[in-house]
Coordinates of C-alpha atoms in Angstrom, one line a residue:
Chain U
M1 CA 27.7 -48.7 -41.8
E2 CA 27.2 -48.8 -37.2
A3 CA 29.6 -51.9 -37.6
I4 CA 32.0 -50.3 -39.7
V5 CA 32.4 -47.5 -37.6
A6 CA 32.4 -49.4 -34.7
T7 CA 35.1 -51.6 -36.2
A8 CA 36.7 -49.1 -36.7
I9 CA 36.9 -47.4 -33.6
G10 CA 37.7 -50.6 -32.0
I11 CA 41.1 -51.0 -33.7
L12 CA 41.7 -47.3 -32.9
T13 CA 41.3 -47.8 -29.2
T14 CA 43.0 -51.5 -29.3
C15 CA 46.2 -50.2 -31.4
G16 CA 46.1 -46.5 -28.5
I17 CA 46.6 -49.1 -26.0
F18 CA 48.9 -51.2 -27.1
L19 CA 51.3 -48.7 -28.2
M20 CA 50.6 -46.3 -24.7
L21 CA 51.7 -49.2 -23.3
R22 CA 54.9 -49.2 -24.6
A23 CA 57.9 -47.7 -23.3
R24 CA 59.1 -45.5 -25.2
T25 CA 57.9 -42.2 -25.5
F26 CA 57.6 -41.7 -30.0
P27 CA 55.2 -44.7 -29.3
V28 CA 53.5 -43.6 -26.3
V29 CA 52.2 -40.4 -28.2
L30 CA 51.5 -42.2 -31.4
G31 CA 49.1 -44.4 -29.2
L32 CA 47.4 -41.3 -27.4
T33 CA 47.1 -39.5 -31.3
L34 CA 45.2 -42.9 -32.4
L35 CA 43.3 -43.0 -29.3
S36 CA 41.8 -39.3 -29.6
Y37 CA 40.9 -40.3 -33.4
A38 CA 38.9 -43.3 -31.5
V39 CA 37.3 -41.2 -29.3
N40 CA 36.6 -38.3 -31.9
L41 CA 34.6 -41.0 -33.9
F42 CA 33.3 -42.9 -31.4
L43 CA 32.0 -38.9 -30.0
F44 CA 30.6 -38.0 -33.9
A45 CA 28.5 -41.2 -33.4
S46 CA 27.0 -40.3 -30.0
G47 CA 24.4 -38.2 -32.5
R48 CA 23.8 -41.4 -34.4
L49 CA 24.8 -42.2 -37.6
M50 CA 22.6 -40.9 -40.2
L51 CA 23.1 -40.2 -44.2
D52 CA 22.4 -37.2 -46.6
A53 CA 20.8 -35.4 -43.7
P54 CA 22.3 -31.2 -42.9
P55 CA 22.7 -30.4 -39.5
L56 CA 20.0 -27.8 -39.9
I57 CA 16.5 -28.0 -38.8
R58 CA 13.8 -27.4 -41.8
A59 CA 10.6 -27.9 -41.7
G60 CA 10.0 -31.3 -42.6
A61 CA 13.5 -32.4 -43.5
R62 CA 15.4 -35.1 -42.1
Y63 CA 18.4 -33.7 -40.0
T64 CA 21.5 -35.0 -37.8
D65 CA 21.7 -33.7 -34.4
P66 CA 24.5 -31.1 -34.7
L67 CA 25.6 -30.7 -31.0
P68 CA 28.4 -34.3 -31.7
Q69 CA 30.1 -32.5 -34.1
A70 CA 30.3 -29.0 -32.1
L71 CA 31.9 -31.5 -29.5
V72 CA 34.0 -32.8 -31.7
L73 CA 35.2 -30.1 -33.0
T74 CA 36.3 -29.2 -29.3
A75 CA 37.8 -32.0 -28.8
I76 CA 39.9 -31.8 -31.8
V77 CA 41.0 -28.7 -31.4
I78 CA 41.8 -29.5 -27.3
G79 CA 43.4 -32.7 -28.6
F80 CA 45.8 -30.9 -31.2
G81 CA 46.9 -28.6 -29.0
M82 CA 47.5 -31.5 -26.5
T83 CA 49.7 -34.0 -28.6
A84 CA 51.6 -30.3 -29.5
Y85 CA 52.5 -29.9 -26.3
L86 CA 53.1 -33.8 -25.3
L87 CA 56.0 -33.4 -28.1
M88 CA 58.1 -30.9 -26.7
V89 CA 57.8 -32.6 -23.3
A90 CA 58.8 -35.3 -25.0
L91 CA 61.7 -33.9 -26.9
R92 CA 63.1 -31.9 -24.0
A93 CA 63.6 -34.7 -21.2
M94 CA 65.2 -36.7 -24.1
A95 CA 67.5 -33.9 -24.4
E96 CA 67.8 -33.9 -20.6
T97 CA 68.0 -37.5 -20.3
G98 CA 69.7 -38.6 -23.3
D99 CA 67.0 -41.3 -23.7
D100 CA 63.9 -41.8 -25.0
H101 CA 62.5 -44.3 -22.3
V102 CA 59.4 -43.2 -20.3
D103 CA 61.2 -43.5 -17.4
G104 CA 64.2 -41.4 -18.4
R105 CA 66.1 -44.2 -18.3
E106 CA 67.2 -48.0 -19.9
K107 CA 66.9 -50.8 -17.5
S108 CA 70.4 -52.0 -17.3
Chain B
M1 CA 25.1 -6.1 -11.6
N2 CA 24.5 -9.2 -9.1
A3 CA 22.7 -11.1 -11.9
H4 CA 26.6 -11.1 -13.5
A5 CA 28.4 -12.2 -10.3
A6 CA 29.1 -16.2 -11.5
I7 CA 31.1 -15.1 -14.4
F8 CA 33.5 -13.0 -12.6
P9 CA 35.7 -15.5 -10.9
I10 CA 36.4 -16.9 -13.8
L11 CA 37.0 -13.3 -15.9
I12 CA 38.8 -11.7 -13.9
P13 CA 41.8 -14.1 -14.2
L14 CA 41.4 -14.4 -18.0
I15 CA 41.6 -10.5 -18.8
A16 CA 44.4 -10.8 -16.2
A17 CA 46.7 -13.3 -18.5
L18 CA 45.5 -11.4 -21.4
L19 CA 46.7 -8.2 -19.9
Q20 CA 49.7 -10.1 -19.0
L21 CA 50.5 -11.6 -22.4
A22 CA 50.0 -7.5 -24.3
G23 CA 52.1 -6.4 -21.3
R24 CA 55.0 -8.9 -21.4
H25 CA 57.9 -6.6 -22.2
L26 CA 56.8 -3.9 -19.5
G27 CA 58.9 -5.9 -16.8
L28 CA 58.0 -8.4 -13.9
S29 CA 56.7 -5.8 -11.5
I30 CA 54.1 -4.6 -13.7
Q31 CA 52.9 -8.6 -14.2
R32 CA 53.0 -9.0 -10.7
G33 CA 51.2 -6.0 -9.9
I34 CA 48.0 -7.1 -12.5
G35 CA 48.7 -10.7 -11.2
L36 CA 48.5 -9.2 -7.2
S37 CA 45.7 -7.0 -8.1
A38 CA 43.8 -9.7 -10.2
A39 CA 44.4 -11.8 -7.4
L40 CA 42.8 -9.4 -4.6
L41 CA 39.9 -8.9 -7.0
G42 CA 39.4 -12.5 -7.4
I43 CA 39.0 -12.9 -3.8
L44 CA 36.5 -9.5 -3.5
S45 CA 34.6 -10.8 -5.9
A46 CA 34.2 -14.6 -4.3
A47 CA 33.2 -13.2 -1.6
W48 CA 30.8 -11.6 -2.8
L49 CA 29.4 -14.3 -5.0
L50 CA 29.4 -16.4 -1.7
Q51 CA 27.1 -13.7 0.2
L52 CA 24.7 -13.7 -2.9
A53 CA 24.6 -17.5 -2.8
D54 CA 24.1 -18.1 0.9
G55 CA 20.9 -16.3 0.2
G56 CA 19.9 -19.4 -0.3
S57 CA 18.8 -19.6 -4.5
I58 CA 20.9 -20.6 -6.4
L59 CA 22.3 -18.4 -9.0
V60 CA 22.1 -19.4 -13.0
Y61 CA 24.1 -17.8 -15.1
A62 CA 23.2 -18.7 -19.0
L63 CA 26.3 -18.0 -21.0
G64 CA 25.1 -15.7 -24.0
D65 CA 22.0 -15.9 -22.4
W66 CA 21.0 -19.3 -23.7
A67 CA 18.9 -21.2 -21.4
A68 CA 19.9 -24.1 -19.9
P69 CA 19.9 -27.3 -21.4
V70 CA 20.5 -26.6 -24.9
G71 CA 23.0 -23.2 -23.6
I72 CA 25.8 -23.5 -21.2
V73 CA 25.3 -22.3 -18.2
L74 CA 27.7 -21.8 -14.9
V75 CA 25.9 -23.0 -12.0
A76 CA 26.4 -20.8 -8.4
D77 CA 25.1 -22.5 -5.4
R78 CA 26.7 -22.8 -1.9
L79 CA 29.0 -25.6 -2.5
A80 CA 30.3 -24.0 -5.5
A81 CA 30.6 -20.8 -4.4
G82 CA 32.7 -21.6 -1.1
M83 CA 35.1 -23.2 -3.6
T84 CA 36.0 -20.4 -5.4
L85 CA 36.5 -18.1 -2.1
L86 CA 38.3 -21.3 -1.4
T87 CA 40.4 -21.2 -5.1
A88 CA 40.7 -17.7 -4.9
L89 CA 42.5 -17.4 -1.2
L90 CA 44.6 -20.3 -2.2
A91 CA 45.9 -18.9 -5.4
G92 CA 46.5 -15.3 -4.1
A93 CA 48.5 -16.8 -1.5
S94 CA 50.1 -18.8 -3.8
L95 CA 51.2 -16.0 -5.9
L96 CA 52.2 -13.8 -2.9
Y97 CA 54.8 -16.5 -2.2
A98 CA 55.7 -17.0 -6.1
S99 CA 56.6 -12.9 -6.7
G100 CA 59.2 -13.4 -3.7
G101 CA 61.2 -14.2 -6.3
F102 CA 60.1 -17.9 -7.8
D103 CA 58.3 -16.0 -11.1
K104 CA 61.5 -15.4 -12.4
R105 CA 62.8 -18.7 -13.1
G106 CA 61.1 -19.3 -16.4
R107 CA 58.9 -17.6 -18.8
H108 CA 55.5 -16.8 -18.6
F109 CA 54.6 -17.7 -15.1
H110 CA 52.3 -14.8 -14.6
P111 CA 49.6 -15.5 -17.6
L112 CA 49.9 -19.3 -16.9
F113 CA 49.4 -19.0 -13.4
Q114 CA 45.9 -17.1 -14.0
L115 CA 45.0 -19.5 -16.8
Q116 CA 45.1 -22.1 -14.1
I117 CA 43.2 -20.5 -11.6
M118 CA 40.6 -19.8 -14.4
G119 CA 40.5 -23.1 -15.2
I120 CA 40.0 -24.4 -11.8
Q121 CA 37.5 -21.3 -11.1
G122 CA 35.3 -23.1 -14.0
A123 CA 34.9 -26.3 -13.0
F124 CA 33.6 -25.6 -9.9
L125 CA 30.6 -23.4 -11.2
T126 CA 30.2 -24.5 -14.2
G127 CA 26.6 -26.9 -14.8
D128 CA 27.3 -28.6 -18.1
L129 CA 29.4 -31.9 -18.3
F130 CA 31.3 -30.8 -22.0
N131 CA 31.9 -27.3 -20.4
L132 CA 33.4 -28.7 -17.3
F133 CA 35.7 -31.1 -19.9
V134 CA 36.7 -27.6 -21.2
F135 CA 37.5 -26.0 -17.9
F136 CA 39.7 -29.4 -16.5
E137 CA 41.5 -29.1 -19.8
V138 CA 42.6 -25.7 -19.5
M139 CA 44.0 -26.5 -16.0
L140 CA 45.9 -29.0 -17.2
L141 CA 47.0 -27.8 -19.8
A142 CA 48.1 -24.3 -17.3
S143 CA 49.4 -26.9 -14.7
Y144 CA 51.3 -29.0 -17.4
T145 CA 53.5 -25.9 -18.2
L146 CA 53.6 -24.5 -14.6
L147 CA 54.7 -28.3 -13.3
A148 CA 57.8 -27.4 -15.9
H149 CA 58.8 -23.8 -14.7
G150 CA 61.8 -23.4 -13.1
G151 CA 63.7 -26.4 -15.1
G152 CA 65.5 -29.3 -14.1
L153 CA 65.7 -32.9 -15.1
A154 CA 62.8 -34.2 -12.2
R155 CA 60.5 -31.9 -13.9
S156 CA 60.5 -33.0 -17.3
R157 CA 60.7 -36.8 -16.2
A158 CA 57.8 -36.0 -13.7
S159 CA 55.9 -33.8 -16.6
L160 CA 56.2 -36.6 -19.3
S161 CA 54.5 -39.4 -16.9
Y162 CA 51.7 -36.1 -15.9
V163 CA 51.2 -35.1 -19.2
V164 CA 50.6 -38.8 -20.6
L165 CA 48.6 -40.0 -18.0
N166 CA 46.0 -36.8 -17.9
L167 CA 46.3 -37.6 -21.8
A168 CA 44.2 -41.2 -21.3
G169 CA 42.2 -39.7 -18.7
S170 CA 41.0 -37.2 -20.9
A171 CA 40.3 -39.2 -23.7
L172 CA 38.4 -41.6 -20.4
F173 CA 36.0 -38.6 -19.9
L174 CA 35.3 -38.0 -23.8
I175 CA 34.0 -41.6 -23.6
A176 CA 32.2 -40.9 -20.7
L177 CA 30.4 -38.0 -21.9
G178 CA 29.6 -39.6 -25.3
L179 CA 28.3 -42.7 -23.8
L180 CA 26.0 -40.0 -21.7
Y181 CA 24.9 -37.8 -24.6
G182 CA 24.0 -40.8 -27.0
T183 CA 22.1 -42.6 -24.2
L184 CA 20.2 -39.3 -22.1
G185 CA 21.0 -36.7 -25.4
T186 CA 21.7 -34.2 -23.0
L187 CA 25.1 -33.3 -21.3
N188 CA 23.2 -30.6 -19.0
L189 CA 23.5 -31.7 -15.1
A190 CA 20.4 -30.9 -13.9
D191 CA 19.3 -31.9 -17.5
V192 CA 20.8 -35.8 -17.2
A193 CA 19.7 -35.8 -13.4
L194 CA 16.0 -35.2 -14.2
R195 CA 16.2 -37.7 -17.5
L196 CA 17.8 -40.6 -15.2
Q197 CA 15.1 -39.9 -12.6
T198 CA 12.7 -41.5 -15.6
A199 CA 13.6 -45.2 -17.1
E200 CA 13.3 -44.3 -20.3
H201 CA 16.9 -44.8 -21.4
D202 CA 19.1 -47.8 -21.3
I203 CA 20.4 -48.7 -17.6
A204 CA 23.2 -50.7 -18.2
L205 CA 25.1 -48.0 -20.8
A206 CA 24.5 -44.9 -18.2
R207 CA 25.4 -47.1 -15.3
L208 CA 28.5 -47.4 -17.7
A209 CA 28.6 -43.7 -18.7
G210 CA 28.7 -42.3 -15.1
A211 CA 30.9 -45.6 -13.6
L212 CA 33.3 -43.5 -16.3
L213 CA 33.0 -40.1 -15.3
I214 CA 33.5 -41.1 -11.7
A215 CA 36.5 -43.0 -12.5
V216 CA 37.9 -39.9 -14.6
F217 CA 37.2 -38.1 -11.6
A218 CA 38.8 -40.2 -9.3
L219 CA 42.0 -39.7 -11.3
K220 CA 41.9 -36.0 -10.6
A221 CA 41.5 -37.2 -6.7
A222 CA 43.8 -39.3 -6.7
L223 CA 41.7 -42.8 -5.4
L224 CA 44.3 -45.4 -4.5
P225 CA 45.0 -47.7 -8.2
L226 CA 44.5 -44.1 -9.6
S227 CA 47.3 -41.8 -7.5
F228 CA 50.9 -43.6 -7.9
W229 CA 51.3 -40.2 -9.9
L230 CA 50.4 -37.9 -7.7
P231 CA 53.6 -37.9 -4.9
H232 CA 56.3 -37.5 -7.3
T233 CA 54.8 -34.9 -9.4
Y234 CA 53.8 -33.0 -6.6
A235 CA 57.4 -33.2 -5.0
A236 CA 58.7 -32.3 -8.3
A237 CA 56.5 -28.8 -9.1
G238 CA 57.7 -25.6 -7.9
A239 CA 56.4 -24.8 -4.0
P240 CA 53.8 -22.3 -5.1
V241 CA 53.0 -24.3 -8.0
A242 CA 52.5 -27.1 -5.6
A243 CA 51.0 -25.6 -3.2
L244 CA 48.1 -24.6 -5.7
F245 CA 47.8 -27.9 -7.2
V246 CA 47.0 -28.9 -3.8
I247 CA 43.2 -27.2 -4.9
M248 CA 43.1 -29.7 -7.8
T249 CA 42.9 -32.9 -5.9
K250 CA 39.8 -31.3 -4.7
V251 CA 38.3 -30.2 -7.7
G252 CA 38.1 -34.1 -8.5
I253 CA 36.6 -34.6 -5.3
V254 CA 33.9 -31.9 -5.8
A255 CA 33.1 -33.3 -8.8
I256 CA 32.6 -36.7 -7.8
L257 CA 30.4 -35.1 -4.5
R258 CA 28.5 -33.0 -7.0
V259 CA 27.7 -35.6 -9.6
Q260 CA 26.8 -37.9 -7.1
A261 CA 24.5 -35.8 -4.9
I262 CA 22.8 -34.3 -7.6
A263 CA 22.3 -37.0 -10.9
F264 CA 23.1 -40.4 -9.4
A265 CA 21.4 -40.5 -5.3
P266 CA 17.4 -39.3 -6.6
S267 CA 17.9 -41.8 -9.4
P268 CA 16.4 -44.8 -8.9
T269 CA 18.7 -46.9 -11.2
M270 CA 21.7 -45.3 -10.7
A271 CA 21.8 -44.4 -6.6
D272 CA 24.1 -47.5 -5.6
L273 CA 26.3 -46.6 -8.0
L274 CA 29.4 -45.7 -5.9
T275 CA 27.9 -48.6 -2.6
G276 CA 30.5 -50.4 -1.9
W277 CA 33.7 -50.0 -4.0
L278 CA 34.5 -46.4 -2.9
T279 CA 34.7 -46.2 0.5
P280 CA 37.0 -49.6 0.7
M281 CA 39.5 -48.1 -2.0
A282 CA 39.4 -44.4 -0.2
L283 CA 40.6 -46.0 3.2
M284 CA 43.2 -48.2 1.4
T285 CA 44.3 -44.6 -0.3
V286 CA 44.7 -43.0 3.4
L287 CA 46.6 -46.4 4.5
F288 CA 48.5 -45.8 1.7
A289 CA 49.1 -42.4 2.1
A290 CA 50.3 -42.6 5.7
L291 CA 52.9 -45.3 5.5
G292 CA 54.1 -43.4 2.2
A293 CA 54.6 -40.4 4.8
L294 CA 56.7 -43.0 7.2
V295 CA 58.8 -43.5 4.3
A296 CA 59.1 -40.3 2.8
T297 CA 62.5 -38.9 2.6
R298 CA 62.4 -35.5 1.5
L299 CA 59.9 -33.0 2.8
R300 CA 58.5 -32.6 -0.4
Y301 CA 57.7 -35.8 -1.0
F302 CA 56.5 -35.8 2.9
A303 CA 53.9 -32.6 1.8
A304 CA 52.7 -35.1 -1.7
W305 CA 51.8 -38.1 0.7
L306 CA 49.6 -35.8 3.3
V307 CA 47.9 -34.0 0.4
L308 CA 47.5 -37.6 -0.6
A309 CA 46.0 -38.8 2.9
S310 CA 43.5 -35.7 3.1
A311 CA 42.1 -36.8 -0.1
G312 CA 42.0 -40.4 0.3
T313 CA 39.8 -39.1 3.9
L314 CA 38.2 -36.7 1.9
L315 CA 36.9 -39.8 -0.6
I316 CA 35.2 -41.7 2.1
T317 CA 32.5 -39.6 2.6
P318 CA 30.3 -39.4 -1.5
A319 CA 29.7 -43.0 -1.4
H320 CA 26.9 -42.3 1.8
A321 CA 25.4 -39.4 0.2
Q322 CA 23.6 -37.9 3.6
A323 CA 24.3 -33.6 4.0
D324 CA 25.6 -34.2 7.8
I325 CA 28.7 -36.0 6.4
T326 CA 29.2 -34.0 3.6
A327 CA 29.2 -31.1 5.8
A328 CA 32.0 -32.2 7.6
A329 CA 33.4 -33.3 5.1
L330 CA 33.7 -29.8 3.0
Y331 CA 35.2 -28.3 6.8
Y332 CA 37.9 -30.7 6.6
L333 CA 38.5 -29.6 2.8
V334 CA 39.3 -26.2 3.8
Q335 CA 41.5 -26.7 6.5
S336 CA 43.4 -29.6 4.5
T337 CA 43.2 -27.8 1.8
F338 CA 45.4 -24.5 3.1
I339 CA 47.6 -27.1 5.4
G340 CA 48.7 -28.8 2.2
A341 CA 49.4 -25.8 0.6
A342 CA 51.9 -24.6 3.6
F343 CA 54.0 -27.4 3.9
F344 CA 55.3 -27.2 0.8
L345 CA 56.1 -23.6 1.1
L346 CA 57.4 -24.7 4.0
A347 CA 59.8 -26.9 2.4
E348 CA 61.6 -24.9 0.0
L349 CA 62.0 -22.2 2.9
I350 CA 63.6 -24.7 5.2
A351 CA 65.7 -26.5 2.7
E352 CA 67.1 -22.7 1.6
R353 CA 68.3 -23.0 4.3
R354 CA 69.9 -26.1 4.7
G355 CA 72.3 -25.7 2.3
E356 CA 73.5 -29.2 0.4
V357 CA 70.9 -31.4 2.2
A358 CA 67.9 -29.2 1.6
D359 CA 64.9 -30.9 1.6
T360 CA 66.4 -34.6 2.7
I361 CA 64.8 -35.2 6.4
Q362 CA 68.2 -36.2 8.1
S363 CA 70.5 -34.3 9.9
G364 CA 71.3 -31.5 8.5
P365 CA 73.9 -27.9 9.5
S366 CA 71.6 -26.3 12.5
F367 CA 70.3 -22.6 11.3
Q368 CA 68.3 -20.6 13.7
S369 CA 65.0 -19.3 12.4
P370 CA 62.9 -19.6 15.2
W371 CA 59.6 -18.1 13.2
L372 CA 59.9 -21.0 10.8
A373 CA 60.2 -23.4 13.4
M374 CA 56.8 -22.2 15.0
G375 CA 55.5 -22.5 11.9
F376 CA 56.5 -25.7 10.9
F377 CA 55.0 -26.9 14.5
I378 CA 52.1 -25.1 14.4
A379 CA 51.3 -26.7 10.2
A380 CA 52.5 -30.5 11.9
I381 CA 49.9 -30.1 14.7
T382 CA 47.1 -28.9 12.2
A383 CA 48.0 -31.8 9.6
A384 CA 48.3 -34.3 12.6
G385 CA 44.8 -33.7 13.6
L386 CA 45.6 -33.1 16.9
P387 CA 43.9 -30.4 19.1
P388 CA 43.8 -27.1 19.4
F389 CA 43.5 -26.6 15.4
S390 CA 41.2 -27.1 12.9
G391 CA 42.9 -30.1 11.5
F392 CA 41.4 -31.6 14.8
L393 CA 37.9 -30.4 14.1
G394 CA 38.3 -31.4 10.8
K395 CA 38.8 -34.8 11.6
L396 CA 36.7 -35.0 14.8
M397 CA 33.1 -33.7 12.6
L398 CA 34.0 -36.0 10.1
L399 CA 34.7 -39.3 12.4
A400 CA 31.7 -38.4 14.5
S401 CA 29.8 -38.3 11.3
L402 CA 30.6 -41.2 10.2
R403 CA 30.1 -43.7 13.3
E404 CA 26.5 -44.1 12.7
T405 CA 27.3 -45.6 9.4
A406 CA 27.7 -49.0 8.4
A407 CA 31.2 -49.2 8.0
G408 CA 31.2 -47.4 11.1
A409 CA 34.0 -49.3 12.9
A410 CA 36.3 -49.9 10.4
I411 CA 36.4 -45.9 8.9
W412 CA 37.5 -45.3 12.5
I413 CA 40.3 -48.2 12.6
V414 CA 41.7 -46.9 9.7
L415 CA 41.7 -42.7 10.2
L416 CA 42.6 -43.4 13.8
T417 CA 45.7 -45.4 12.7
A418 CA 46.4 -43.5 9.7
G419 CA 46.6 -40.5 12.2
F420 CA 48.9 -42.5 14.3
L421 CA 51.6 -43.1 11.6
I422 CA 51.4 -39.4 10.8
I423 CA 52.0 -37.8 13.7
V424 CA 55.3 -40.7 14.4
A425 CA 56.1 -39.7 10.7
L426 CA 55.4 -35.8 11.4
S427 CA 57.5 -35.9 14.8
R428 CA 60.6 -37.7 13.5
T429 CA 61.0 -35.2 10.2
G430 CA 60.4 -32.1 12.6
S431 CA 63.3 -33.1 15.2
R432 CA 65.5 -34.5 12.6
L433 CA 65.5 -30.9 10.7
F434 CA 64.8 -29.0 14.0
W435 CA 67.1 -30.5 16.5
Q436 CA 69.4 -33.1 15.0
H437 CA 72.4 -30.9 13.7
K438 CA 75.9 -32.0 12.6
P439 CA 78.6 -29.7 13.2
Q440 CA 79.6 -28.3 10.4
T441 CA 83.5 -27.0 9.1
Q442 CA 81.9 -23.4 7.2
P443 CA 78.9 -21.4 8.3
L444 CA 76.4 -21.4 5.9
A445 CA 75.1 -18.2 4.5
T446 CA 71.2 -17.3 5.8
P447 CA 69.2 -16.6 2.6
S448 CA 67.1 -13.0 2.7
T449 CA 63.6 -14.7 1.7
P450 CA 61.7 -12.1 0.4
W451 CA 58.7 -10.4 2.8
Q452 CA 56.4 -11.5 0.0
S453 CA 56.9 -15.2 0.4
V454 CA 56.9 -14.9 4.5
L455 CA 53.8 -13.4 4.5
A456 CA 52.3 -15.8 2.1
V457 CA 53.2 -18.8 4.6
L458 CA 52.8 -16.9 7.6
L459 CA 48.8 -16.2 6.2
L460 CA 48.5 -20.2 5.4
I461 CA 49.4 -21.0 8.3
A462 CA 47.2 -19.3 10.3
A463 CA 44.5 -20.4 8.6
G464 CA 45.5 -23.3 10.9
P465 CA 44.2 -21.7 13.9
L466 CA 41.9 -18.8 12.7
L467 CA 39.5 -22.2 10.9
A468 CA 40.0 -23.3 14.7
I469 CA 38.6 -19.9 16.1
F470 CA 35.9 -19.4 14.1
A471 CA 34.8 -22.8 13.1
R472 CA 31.2 -22.4 13.7
P473 CA 30.9 -19.9 10.9
V474 CA 32.8 -22.3 8.8
A475 CA 31.3 -25.4 9.8
D476 CA 27.2 -23.7 9.6
Y477 CA 28.3 -22.9 5.8
A478 CA 29.6 -26.0 5.2
A479 CA 26.4 -27.6 7.0
R480 CA 23.8 -25.1 4.5
A481 CA 26.2 -26.0 2.0
A482 CA 25.6 -29.6 2.0
T483 CA 21.8 -29.6 2.5
Q484 CA 21.7 -27.7 -0.4
L485 CA 23.5 -29.8 -2.2
H486 CA 22.1 -32.8 -0.9
A487 CA 18.1 -31.3 -1.9
P488 CA 18.5 -31.6 -5.8
G489 CA 15.2 -31.0 -6.6
A490 CA 15.7 -26.8 -6.2
Y491 CA 19.6 -27.1 -8.2
I492 CA 16.9 -28.7 -11.0
N493 CA 14.2 -26.7 -10.8
G494 CA 17.1 -23.2 -10.6
V495 CA 18.5 -24.5 -14.0
L496 CA 15.6 -25.5 -15.9
G497 CA 12.9 -23.2 -14.6
T498 CA 9.5 -25.2 -13.5
S499 CA 9.1 -24.9 -17.3
G500 CA 12.2 -27.3 -17.6
H501 CA 9.7 -30.2 -17.6
A502 CA 7.7 -29.9 -21.0
I503 CA 10.8 -29.6 -23.2
V504 CA 10.0 -31.9 -25.9
R505 CA 12.0 -34.8 -26.0
E506 CA 12.8 -36.7 -29.5
A507 CA 12.8 -40.3 -29.1
R508 CA 16.2 -41.6 -30.0
P509 CA 17.0 -45.0 -32.3

């Protein structure tokens, strides 16, 4: 399971960084979204991966670390809000410059 | 009541922002009233906190009364309390300036401004690294919107790259926190420090986490390879917003100082994490900024390059982790913050008087404004580090404390060369703006500057002479703050209690 999660995080990060380096705003937004997915998975895995274990401490029972779940929840909410705001900024920049190039203009 | 002192600098702007949002139909004067009273209350509460912290004990405020390391704590030591007061004073002056009419240029300026103050204050006061991330995001989200306040093409473009860059920085911050939690099992700064002192963790992973954390702070502090965003972002922002942004680079610098002094320096495996690369990078930043100031074509860009130069100068210090160097850096930090902010406000006032040439650094129509010329002169002398004002004292203390270090000679050469370049740039700028006139065919209408803006600029510029006159108490406080910062045992004991060592640690697979 560790290998699958690690591979997934790696692929998401690679795609995210590749898209972030593109010159148009839409791929950049997509890239940042993918990167934030990768980061959320990574944070989730930082409490170690456990199967069939609730994040509750009961006497004698197995449990998974509840803290990363709380951290991921916070990170997801913040990341979602930021992505929504970024889309607004990108749309406004496109409306004002008439171009969705990240520098606001196409190189001639 | 004293036990709750640490929460007020965060709570006051939050409540003010909520009130302003609830009362947004009541008109601008009510919004301004709430904002300025909150700023005044913020200054008073920060001064109170500073007085309490100067007693020498570490004030720990457990949010929800959950004790550290499980709960989140706010920690006010002398450094945090001093930065809180600096932020409150700067925010008060910027808000006063904005009340002169800047706040009319867009919607929701006042609540966003208060939320930005809340984020900055929280970032200085928190004792938990994930909480630091949350306050960074509060600060950034407000700053994204404030940057775009007023509208215009330049601001839209600057906003886009600023938001993308900081979102990437946030992702990096979260990766660093995940690594740190996965390795050490805690995100409380005092607890991180305690666990780094033992050798029961993966050293390579912990060092990687530490390096990523420093990289994120360096992005905020604008260390050279990560500083290209700063000049055009700060130059695009409206004057009072840019003035408040000056403190945001300082948030990154103080975060580096704190993490280095409390968590890295006492640890046998992390102590050399900043050695050898941070100081050279910081020196390159100073040179880069001085050259930038030399070629700046607009006064706002010029102010932004000056902010970058002071950030670079401050970043020389954390790698040394010595109390006397940090003390000099803290004094330099205070005065450079006020003067950097003053320059952005001066740039707008000068631009208003020069008609079409605005703040471009070239000869333009003559304008009669002796107080503005005098203000620019004082601010320029302070920023250039010439006697008799606080810029000179700050630079002198910094140079004197760095003389004995290994790279002392290189630091002296770079700082003095950069200082010379900045003096050349300042004198060229000043003489073009105030002395070289083009004859005008039609007379320019002199704009009436509202008294709030004049007062705010005068207060910020007065910091130059005042910090020189009262240099002794400020420098003494900086020395006490630095001594306390570099004795992390008291911080760790203060946060975790003496029983903190007894917490049972689970073995992590």
